[in-house]
Tab-separated table of C-alpha atoms and ligand atoms in Angstrom:
chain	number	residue	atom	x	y	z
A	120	UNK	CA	80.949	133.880	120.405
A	121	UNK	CA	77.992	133.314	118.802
A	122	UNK	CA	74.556	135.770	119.065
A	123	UNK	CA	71.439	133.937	119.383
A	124	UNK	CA	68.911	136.319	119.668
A	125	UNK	CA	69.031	140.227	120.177
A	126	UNK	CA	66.415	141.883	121.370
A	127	UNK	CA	65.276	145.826	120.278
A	128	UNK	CA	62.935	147.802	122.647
A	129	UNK	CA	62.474	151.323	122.517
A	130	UNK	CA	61.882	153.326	125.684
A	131	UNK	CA	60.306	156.184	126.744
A	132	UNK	CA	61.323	158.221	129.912
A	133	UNK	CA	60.932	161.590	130.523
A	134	UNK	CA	63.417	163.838	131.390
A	135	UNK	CA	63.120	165.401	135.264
A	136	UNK	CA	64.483	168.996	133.279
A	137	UNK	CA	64.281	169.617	130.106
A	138	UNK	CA	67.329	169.787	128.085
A	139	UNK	CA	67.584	173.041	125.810
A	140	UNK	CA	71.042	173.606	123.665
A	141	UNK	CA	71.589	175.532	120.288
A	142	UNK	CA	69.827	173.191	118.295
A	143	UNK	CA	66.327	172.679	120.220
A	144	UNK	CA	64.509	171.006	124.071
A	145	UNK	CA	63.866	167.395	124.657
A	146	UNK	CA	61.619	167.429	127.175
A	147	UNK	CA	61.568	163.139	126.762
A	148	UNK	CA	63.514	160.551	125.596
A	149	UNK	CA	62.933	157.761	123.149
A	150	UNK	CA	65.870	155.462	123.233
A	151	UNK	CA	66.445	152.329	121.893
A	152	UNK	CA	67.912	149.380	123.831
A	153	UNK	CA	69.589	146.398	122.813
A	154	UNK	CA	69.691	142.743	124.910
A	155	UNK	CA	72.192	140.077	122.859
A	156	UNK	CA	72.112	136.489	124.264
A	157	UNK	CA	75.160	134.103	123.555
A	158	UNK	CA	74.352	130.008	123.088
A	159	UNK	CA	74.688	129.354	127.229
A	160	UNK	CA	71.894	132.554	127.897
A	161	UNK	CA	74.955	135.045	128.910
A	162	UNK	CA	73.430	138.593	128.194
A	163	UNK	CA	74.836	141.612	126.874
A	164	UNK	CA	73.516	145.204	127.015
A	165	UNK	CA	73.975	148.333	124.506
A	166	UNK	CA	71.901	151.582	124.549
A	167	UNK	CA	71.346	153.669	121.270
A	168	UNK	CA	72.243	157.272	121.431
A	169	UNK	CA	70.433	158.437	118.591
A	170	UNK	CA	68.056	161.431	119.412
A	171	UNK	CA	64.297	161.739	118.729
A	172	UNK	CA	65.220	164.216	115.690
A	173	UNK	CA	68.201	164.542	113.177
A	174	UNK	CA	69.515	167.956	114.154
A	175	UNK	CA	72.674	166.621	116.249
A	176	UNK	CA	73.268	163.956	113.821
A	177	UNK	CA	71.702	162.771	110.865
A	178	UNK	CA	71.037	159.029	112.872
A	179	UNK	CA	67.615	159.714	115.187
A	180	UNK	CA	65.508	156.962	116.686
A	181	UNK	CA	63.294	155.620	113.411
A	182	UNK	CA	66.329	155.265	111.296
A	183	UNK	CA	68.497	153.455	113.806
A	184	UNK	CA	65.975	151.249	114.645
A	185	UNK	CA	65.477	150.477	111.229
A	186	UNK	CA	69.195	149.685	110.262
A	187	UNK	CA	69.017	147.877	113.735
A	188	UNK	CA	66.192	145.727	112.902
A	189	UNK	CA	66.610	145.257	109.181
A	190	UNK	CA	70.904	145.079	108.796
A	191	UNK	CA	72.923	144.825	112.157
A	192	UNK	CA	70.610	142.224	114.007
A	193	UNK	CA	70.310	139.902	111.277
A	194	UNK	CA	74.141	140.215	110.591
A	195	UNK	CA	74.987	139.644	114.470
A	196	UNK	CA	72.766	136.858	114.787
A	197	UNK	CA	74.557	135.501	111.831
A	198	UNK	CA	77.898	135.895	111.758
A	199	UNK	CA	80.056	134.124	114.606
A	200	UNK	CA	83.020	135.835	116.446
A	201	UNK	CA	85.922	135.631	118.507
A	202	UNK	CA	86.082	139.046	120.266
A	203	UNK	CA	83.906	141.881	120.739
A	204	UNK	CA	86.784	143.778	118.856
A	205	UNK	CA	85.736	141.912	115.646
A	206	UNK	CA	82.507	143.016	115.622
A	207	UNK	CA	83.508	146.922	113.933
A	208	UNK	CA	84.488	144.656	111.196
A	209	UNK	CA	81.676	143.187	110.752
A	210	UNK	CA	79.506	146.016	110.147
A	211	UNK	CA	82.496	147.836	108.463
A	212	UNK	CA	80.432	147.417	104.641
A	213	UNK	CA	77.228	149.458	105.999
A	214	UNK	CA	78.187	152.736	105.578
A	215	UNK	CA	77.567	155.145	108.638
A	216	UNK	CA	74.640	154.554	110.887
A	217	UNK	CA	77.087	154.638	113.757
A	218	UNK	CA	74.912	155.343	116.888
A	219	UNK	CA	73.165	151.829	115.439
A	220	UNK	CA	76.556	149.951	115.324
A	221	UNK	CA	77.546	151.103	118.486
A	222	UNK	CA	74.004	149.959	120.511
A	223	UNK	CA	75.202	146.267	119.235
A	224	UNK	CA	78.731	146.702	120.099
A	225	UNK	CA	78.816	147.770	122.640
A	226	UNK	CA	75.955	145.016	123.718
A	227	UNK	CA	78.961	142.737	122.514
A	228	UNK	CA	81.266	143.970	124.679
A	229	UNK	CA	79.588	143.691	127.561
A	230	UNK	CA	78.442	139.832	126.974
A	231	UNK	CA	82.389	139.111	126.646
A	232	UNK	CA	83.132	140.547	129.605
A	233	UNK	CA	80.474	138.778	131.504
A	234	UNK	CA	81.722	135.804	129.560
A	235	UNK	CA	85.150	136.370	131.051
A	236	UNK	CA	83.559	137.388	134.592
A	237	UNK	CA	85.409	141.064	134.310
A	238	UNK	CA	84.024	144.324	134.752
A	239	UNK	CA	83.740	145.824	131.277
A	240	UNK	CA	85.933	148.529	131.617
A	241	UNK	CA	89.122	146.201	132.684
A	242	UNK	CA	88.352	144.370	129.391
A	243	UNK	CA	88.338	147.181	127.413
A	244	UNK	CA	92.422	148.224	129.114
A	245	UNK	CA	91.131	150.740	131.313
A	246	UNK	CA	93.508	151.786	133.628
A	247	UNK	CA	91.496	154.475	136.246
A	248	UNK	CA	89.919	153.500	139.251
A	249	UNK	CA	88.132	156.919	139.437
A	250	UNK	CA	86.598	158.877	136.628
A	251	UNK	CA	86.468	162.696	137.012
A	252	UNK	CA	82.854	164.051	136.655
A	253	UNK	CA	81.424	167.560	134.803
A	254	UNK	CA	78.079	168.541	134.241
A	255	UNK	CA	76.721	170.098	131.075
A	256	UNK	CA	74.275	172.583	131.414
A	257	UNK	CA	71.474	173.248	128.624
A	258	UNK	CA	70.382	176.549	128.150
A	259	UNK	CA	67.710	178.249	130.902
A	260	UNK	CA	65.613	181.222	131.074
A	261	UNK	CA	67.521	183.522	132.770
A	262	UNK	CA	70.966	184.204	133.774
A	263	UNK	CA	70.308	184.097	137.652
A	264	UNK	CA	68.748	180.769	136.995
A	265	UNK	CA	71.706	179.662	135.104
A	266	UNK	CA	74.342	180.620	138.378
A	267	UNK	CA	71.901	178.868	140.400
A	268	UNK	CA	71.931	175.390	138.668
A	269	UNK	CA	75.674	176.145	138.432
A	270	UNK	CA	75.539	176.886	142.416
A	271	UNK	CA	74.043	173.694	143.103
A	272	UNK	CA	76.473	171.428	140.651
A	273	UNK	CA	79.582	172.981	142.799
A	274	UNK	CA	78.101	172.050	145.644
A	275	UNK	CA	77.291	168.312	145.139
A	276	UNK	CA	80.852	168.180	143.930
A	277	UNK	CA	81.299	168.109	140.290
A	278	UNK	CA	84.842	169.241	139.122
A	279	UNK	CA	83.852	171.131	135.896
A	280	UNK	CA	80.894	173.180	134.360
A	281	UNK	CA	80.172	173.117	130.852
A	282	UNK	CA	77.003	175.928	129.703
A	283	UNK	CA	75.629	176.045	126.489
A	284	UNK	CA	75.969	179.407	124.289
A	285	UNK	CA	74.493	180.660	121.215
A	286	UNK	CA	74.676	183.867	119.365
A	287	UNK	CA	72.840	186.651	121.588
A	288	UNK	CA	73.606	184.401	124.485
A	289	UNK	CA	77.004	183.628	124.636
A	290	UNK	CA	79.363	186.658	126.137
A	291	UNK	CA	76.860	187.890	128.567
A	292	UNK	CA	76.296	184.467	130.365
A	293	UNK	CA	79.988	183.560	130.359
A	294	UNK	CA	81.005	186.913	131.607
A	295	UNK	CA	78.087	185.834	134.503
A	296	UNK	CA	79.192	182.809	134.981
A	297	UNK	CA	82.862	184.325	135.359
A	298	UNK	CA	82.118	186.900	137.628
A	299	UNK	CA	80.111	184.613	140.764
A	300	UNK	CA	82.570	181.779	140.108
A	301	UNK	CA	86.058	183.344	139.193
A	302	UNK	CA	88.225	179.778	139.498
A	303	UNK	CA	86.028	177.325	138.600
A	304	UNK	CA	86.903	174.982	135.421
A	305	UNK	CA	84.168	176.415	132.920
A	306	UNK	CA	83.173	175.739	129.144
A	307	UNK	CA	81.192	176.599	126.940
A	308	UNK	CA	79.721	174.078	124.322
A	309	UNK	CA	78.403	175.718	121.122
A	310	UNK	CA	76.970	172.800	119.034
A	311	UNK	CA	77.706	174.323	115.687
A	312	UNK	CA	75.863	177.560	116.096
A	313	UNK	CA	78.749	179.997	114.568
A	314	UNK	CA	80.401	181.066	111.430
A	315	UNK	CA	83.708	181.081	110.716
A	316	UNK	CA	83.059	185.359	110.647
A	317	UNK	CA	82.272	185.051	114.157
A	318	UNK	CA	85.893	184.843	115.162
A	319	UNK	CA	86.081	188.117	116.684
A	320	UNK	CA	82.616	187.112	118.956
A	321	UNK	CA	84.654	183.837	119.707
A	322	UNK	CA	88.431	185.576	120.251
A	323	UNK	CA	86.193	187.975	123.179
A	324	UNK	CA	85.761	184.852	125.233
A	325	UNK	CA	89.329	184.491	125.395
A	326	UNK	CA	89.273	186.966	128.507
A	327	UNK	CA	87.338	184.126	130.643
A	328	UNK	CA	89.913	181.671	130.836
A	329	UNK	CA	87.768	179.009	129.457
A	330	UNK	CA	89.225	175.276	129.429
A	331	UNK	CA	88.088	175.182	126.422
A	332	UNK	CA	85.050	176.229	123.282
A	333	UNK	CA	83.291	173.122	122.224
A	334	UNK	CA	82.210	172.422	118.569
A	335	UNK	CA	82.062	176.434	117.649
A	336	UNK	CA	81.764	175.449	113.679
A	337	UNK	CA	79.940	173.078	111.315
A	338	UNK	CA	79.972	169.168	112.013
A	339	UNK	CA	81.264	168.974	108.818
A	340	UNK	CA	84.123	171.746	108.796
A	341	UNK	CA	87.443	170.964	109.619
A	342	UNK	CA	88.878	173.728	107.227
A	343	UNK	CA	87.330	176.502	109.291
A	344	UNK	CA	87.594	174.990	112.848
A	345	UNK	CA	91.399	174.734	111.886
A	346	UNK	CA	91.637	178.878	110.660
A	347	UNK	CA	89.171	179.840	114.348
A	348	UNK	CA	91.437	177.768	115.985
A	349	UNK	CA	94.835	179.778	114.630
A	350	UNK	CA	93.210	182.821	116.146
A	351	UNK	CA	92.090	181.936	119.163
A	352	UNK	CA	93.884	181.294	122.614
A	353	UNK	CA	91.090	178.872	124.394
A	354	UNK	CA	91.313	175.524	122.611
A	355	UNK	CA	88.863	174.364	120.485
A	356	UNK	CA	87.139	170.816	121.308
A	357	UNK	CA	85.130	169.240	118.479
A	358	UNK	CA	82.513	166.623	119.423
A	359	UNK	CA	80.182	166.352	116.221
A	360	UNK	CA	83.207	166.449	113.639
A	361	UNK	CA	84.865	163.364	115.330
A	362	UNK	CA	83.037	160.154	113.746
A	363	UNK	CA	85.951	158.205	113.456
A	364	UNK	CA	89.868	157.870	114.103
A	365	UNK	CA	90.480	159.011	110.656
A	366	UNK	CA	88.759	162.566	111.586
A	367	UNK	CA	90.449	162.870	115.196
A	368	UNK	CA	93.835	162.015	112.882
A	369	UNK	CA	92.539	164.743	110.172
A	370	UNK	CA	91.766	167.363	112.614
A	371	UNK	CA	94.807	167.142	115.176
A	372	UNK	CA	96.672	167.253	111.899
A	373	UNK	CA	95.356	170.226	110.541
A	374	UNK	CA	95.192	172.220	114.063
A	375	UNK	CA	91.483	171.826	114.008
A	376	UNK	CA	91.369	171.425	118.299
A	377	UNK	CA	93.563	170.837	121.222
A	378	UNK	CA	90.854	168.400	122.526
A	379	UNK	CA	88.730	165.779	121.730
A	380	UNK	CA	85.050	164.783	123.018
A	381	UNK	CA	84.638	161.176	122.810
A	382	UNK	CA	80.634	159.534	122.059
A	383	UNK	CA	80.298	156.163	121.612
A	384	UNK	CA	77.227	156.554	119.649
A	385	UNK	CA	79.363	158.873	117.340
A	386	UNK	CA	82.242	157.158	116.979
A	387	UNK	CA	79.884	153.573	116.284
A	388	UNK	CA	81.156	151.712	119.631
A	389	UNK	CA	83.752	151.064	122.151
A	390	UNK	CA	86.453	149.681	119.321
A	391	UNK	CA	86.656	152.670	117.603
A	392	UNK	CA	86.416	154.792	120.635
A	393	UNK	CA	89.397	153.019	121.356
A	394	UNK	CA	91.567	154.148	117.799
A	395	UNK	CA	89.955	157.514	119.163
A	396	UNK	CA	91.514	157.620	122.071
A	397	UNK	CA	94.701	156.806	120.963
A	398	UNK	CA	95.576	158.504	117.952
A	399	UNK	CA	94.335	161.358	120.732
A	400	UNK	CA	97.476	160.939	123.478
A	401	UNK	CA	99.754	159.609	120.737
A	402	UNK	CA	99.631	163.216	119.415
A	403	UNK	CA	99.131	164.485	123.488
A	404	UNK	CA	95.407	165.965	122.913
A	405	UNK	CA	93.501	164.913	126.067
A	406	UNK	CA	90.104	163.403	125.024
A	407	UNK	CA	86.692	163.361	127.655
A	408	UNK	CA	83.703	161.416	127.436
A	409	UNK	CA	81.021	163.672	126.030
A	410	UNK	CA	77.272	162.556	127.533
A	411	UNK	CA	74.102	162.294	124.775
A	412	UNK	CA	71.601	162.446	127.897
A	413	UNK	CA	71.747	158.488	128.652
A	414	UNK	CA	70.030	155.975	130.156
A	415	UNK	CA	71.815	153.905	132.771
A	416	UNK	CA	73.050	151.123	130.130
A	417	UNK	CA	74.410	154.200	127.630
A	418	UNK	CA	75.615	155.689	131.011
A	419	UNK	CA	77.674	152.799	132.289
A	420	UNK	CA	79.721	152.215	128.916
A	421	UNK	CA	80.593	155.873	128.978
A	422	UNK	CA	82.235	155.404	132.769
A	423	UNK	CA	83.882	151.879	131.487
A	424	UNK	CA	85.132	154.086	128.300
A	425	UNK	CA	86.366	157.274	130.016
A	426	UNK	CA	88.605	154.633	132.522
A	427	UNK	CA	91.637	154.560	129.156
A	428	UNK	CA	94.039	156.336	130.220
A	429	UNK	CA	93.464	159.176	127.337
A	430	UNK	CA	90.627	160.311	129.147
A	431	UNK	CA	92.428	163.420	130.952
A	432	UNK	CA	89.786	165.796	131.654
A	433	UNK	CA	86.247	165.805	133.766
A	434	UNK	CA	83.635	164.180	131.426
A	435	UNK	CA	79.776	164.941	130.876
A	436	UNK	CA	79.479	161.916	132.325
A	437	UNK	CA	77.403	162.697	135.898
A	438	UNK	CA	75.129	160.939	138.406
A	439	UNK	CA	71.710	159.135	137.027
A	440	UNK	CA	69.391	161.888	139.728
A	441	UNK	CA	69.941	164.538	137.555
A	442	UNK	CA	67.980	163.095	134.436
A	443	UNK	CA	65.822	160.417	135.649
A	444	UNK	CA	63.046	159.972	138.360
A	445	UNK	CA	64.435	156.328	138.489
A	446	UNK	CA	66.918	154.761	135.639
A	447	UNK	CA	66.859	151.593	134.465
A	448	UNK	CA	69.818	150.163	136.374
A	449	UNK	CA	70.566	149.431	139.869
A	450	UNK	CA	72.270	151.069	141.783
A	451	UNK	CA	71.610	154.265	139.634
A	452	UNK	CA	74.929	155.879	138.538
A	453	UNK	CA	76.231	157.927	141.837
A	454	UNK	CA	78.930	160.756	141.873
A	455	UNK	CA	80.990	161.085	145.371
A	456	UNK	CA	81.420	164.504	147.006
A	457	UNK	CA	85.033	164.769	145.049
A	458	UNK	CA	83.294	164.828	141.446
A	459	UNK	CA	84.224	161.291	140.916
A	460	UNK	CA	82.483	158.058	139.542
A	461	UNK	CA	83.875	154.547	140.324
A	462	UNK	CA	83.634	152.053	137.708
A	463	UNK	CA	81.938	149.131	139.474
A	464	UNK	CA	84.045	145.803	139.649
A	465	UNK	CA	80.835	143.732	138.495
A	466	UNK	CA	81.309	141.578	135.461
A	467	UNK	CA	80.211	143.642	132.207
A	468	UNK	CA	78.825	146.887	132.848
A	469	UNK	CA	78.846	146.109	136.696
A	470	UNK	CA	75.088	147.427	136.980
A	471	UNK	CA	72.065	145.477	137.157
A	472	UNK	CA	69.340	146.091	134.320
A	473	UNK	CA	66.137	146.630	135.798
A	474	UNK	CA	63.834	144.712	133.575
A	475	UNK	CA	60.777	145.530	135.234
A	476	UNK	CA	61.334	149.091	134.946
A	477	UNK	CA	62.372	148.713	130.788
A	478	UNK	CA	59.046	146.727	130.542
A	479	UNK	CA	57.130	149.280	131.747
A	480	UNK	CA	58.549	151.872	129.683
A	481	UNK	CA	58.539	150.039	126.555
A	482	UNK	CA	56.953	151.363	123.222
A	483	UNK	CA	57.806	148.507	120.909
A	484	UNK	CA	60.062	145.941	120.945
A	485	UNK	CA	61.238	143.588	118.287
A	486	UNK	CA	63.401	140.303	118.569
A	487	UNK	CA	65.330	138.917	115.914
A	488	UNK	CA	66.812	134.820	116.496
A	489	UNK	CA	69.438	133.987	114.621
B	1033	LIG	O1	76.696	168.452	122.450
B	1033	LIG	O2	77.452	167.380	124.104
B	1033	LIG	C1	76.503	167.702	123.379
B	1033	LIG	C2	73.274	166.230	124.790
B	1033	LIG	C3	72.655	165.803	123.641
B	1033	LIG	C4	73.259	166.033	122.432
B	1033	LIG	C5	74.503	166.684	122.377
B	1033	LIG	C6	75.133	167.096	123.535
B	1033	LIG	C7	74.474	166.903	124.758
B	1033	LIG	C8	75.003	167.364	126.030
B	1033	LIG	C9	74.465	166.687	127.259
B	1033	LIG	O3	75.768	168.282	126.160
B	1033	LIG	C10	75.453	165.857	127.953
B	1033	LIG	C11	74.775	165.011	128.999
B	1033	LIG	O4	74.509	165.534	130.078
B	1033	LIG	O5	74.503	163.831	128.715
B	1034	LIG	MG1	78.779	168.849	122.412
């Protein structure tokens, strides 16, 4: 295969509800896409995760669209390959900058899979014809608004509910959440808001039979998530401390979780994912696809992704209506009344790209020929 031209455009779309977690409210977001044409015109699509500040991540919007513009683009557009698997090799000698990498990647994958006329997620060895469906709920203003939004979630279908916490509001709300909805599959997501000498906080929720406590610690502490882990009954999931294989290897090694949440963005694309998501159910830990509040192209990888066969559990993964007043694909990204998305059976990402609607919310764009 050989990359012709890729195209960068950065969107704008707000949100229909803001999204509040421990580390701060987008209200909008600013994402970057990426278009890659081959030498017969055959497209491919990737979306950027990056976020509009460094607080998730130390990648946001102006510095991936930088490495995009002046390092992965040019080295795309110059370097010819045989598989979208080769393409994490190619970028292997820059250092980090995954959520870049992974807006080209997984643009790559998708052209080969339109090159081979299969749906994306087939290509990749996925093995579901269903993918379970959870929502993640940001942080609100009150606790009856909170069981509310969780109210309405239930009903439309969705199979599990994951609320944000942070210290002050953490027991109270699960407790809450516990109390109006005593069976439902509930779990709290943290985004590194606690200390290691919060254990005892942390060891309370064990009385709420939660599936699980999501990224409790530091994204860059394995050490301690291993000791809260050793004291805790609910298993720990990590999401920020995954980048890479090595780390999901690292952590399951040193009893740092029970489960993994899988980003592409994080991870740098759907190769690594891959190595993710194996070392993962080699060593039994059941991985999900986490969501970074995606546009329909980020969207659609995730369902092709969370189709492997390591993908056990309900993913953040849910229906385009509850973010945008209209996404940028058609059809929009549906949930049925069971909680379930079906990968399309489309060649690529099995969604049409609604150009029209990318034009209009376009803040700059750059394109780079080979
Ligand atoms: O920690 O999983 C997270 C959104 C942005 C950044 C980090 C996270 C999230 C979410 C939202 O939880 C998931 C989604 O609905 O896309
Ligand atoms: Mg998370």
């Amino acid at each position: 295969m050989r990359v012709r031209r890729v195209e960068l455009r950065q969107i704008g779309i707000p949100l229909l509800h803001p999204f509040e977690t421990s580390l701060g409210r987008t209200t909008e977001r600013h994402i970057i896409l990426v278009r890659i044409e081959d030498e017969g015109g055959i497209e491919g699509w990737g979306e950027c995760v990056a976020d509009e500040n460094p607080y998730y991540s130390e990648e946001w919007t102006e510095s991936a669209w930088t490495i995009l513009d002046r390092f992965l683009a040019p080295l795309i557009a110059q370097t010819p390959f045989q598989r979208a698997e080769d393409v994490d090799g190619i970028f292997a000698h820059i250092r980090g900058n995954r959520m870049a990498k992974a807006a080209i990647e997984t643009a790559c994958w998708d052209l080969e899979a339109r090159r081979r006329n299969m749906p994306l997620w087939k290509v990749l060895g996925g093995t579901r014809a269903e993918v379970t469906s959870g929502v993640s709920i940001g942080l609100q203003s009150s606790i009856d608004v909170l069981l509310e939004k969780i109210d309405r979630e239930l009903t439309a279908g969705y199979q599990r509910i994951k609320i944000k916490i942070k210290p002050k509001h953490d027991l109270e709300l699960v407790k809450a959440v516990r109390e109006k909805f005593p069976r439902i599959k509930l779990m709290v997501d943290a985004n590194s808001a606690y200390r290691l000498g919060d254990a005892p906080l942390l060891r309370a929720l064990d009385a709420y039979d939660l599936m699980m406590i999501e990224q409790p610690l530091a994204n860059d502490d394995l050490a301690d998530h291993a000791r809260l882990q050793k004291q805790l009954a609910t298993p720990v999931c990590l999401d920020e401390s995954i980048r890479s294989s090595a780390d999901a290897r690292f952590a399951i090694e040193l009893g740092a979780c029970r489960v993994v949440n899988i980003k592409l963005g994080r991870v740098g694309g759907h190769t690594e994912a891959r190595r993710v998501e194996k070392v993962c159910r080699q060593n039994e830990v059941p991985v999900w696809s986490g969501g970074m509040l995606e546009a329909g192209i980020g969207r659609a990888h995730n369902i092709a992704m969370s189709t492997l066969a390591g993908f056990l559990l309900p993913g953040d993964v849910s229906a385009s209506a509850r973010y945008w007043e209209e996404d940028i694909i058609d059809p929009p990204v549906v949930v049925t009344s069971r909680g379930t998305i079906v990968p399309p059976s489309g060649p690529g990402i099995g969604f049409r790209v609604k150009r029209d609607r990318i034009e209009a919310l376009t803040m700059r764009s750059k394109t780079i020929e080979a």
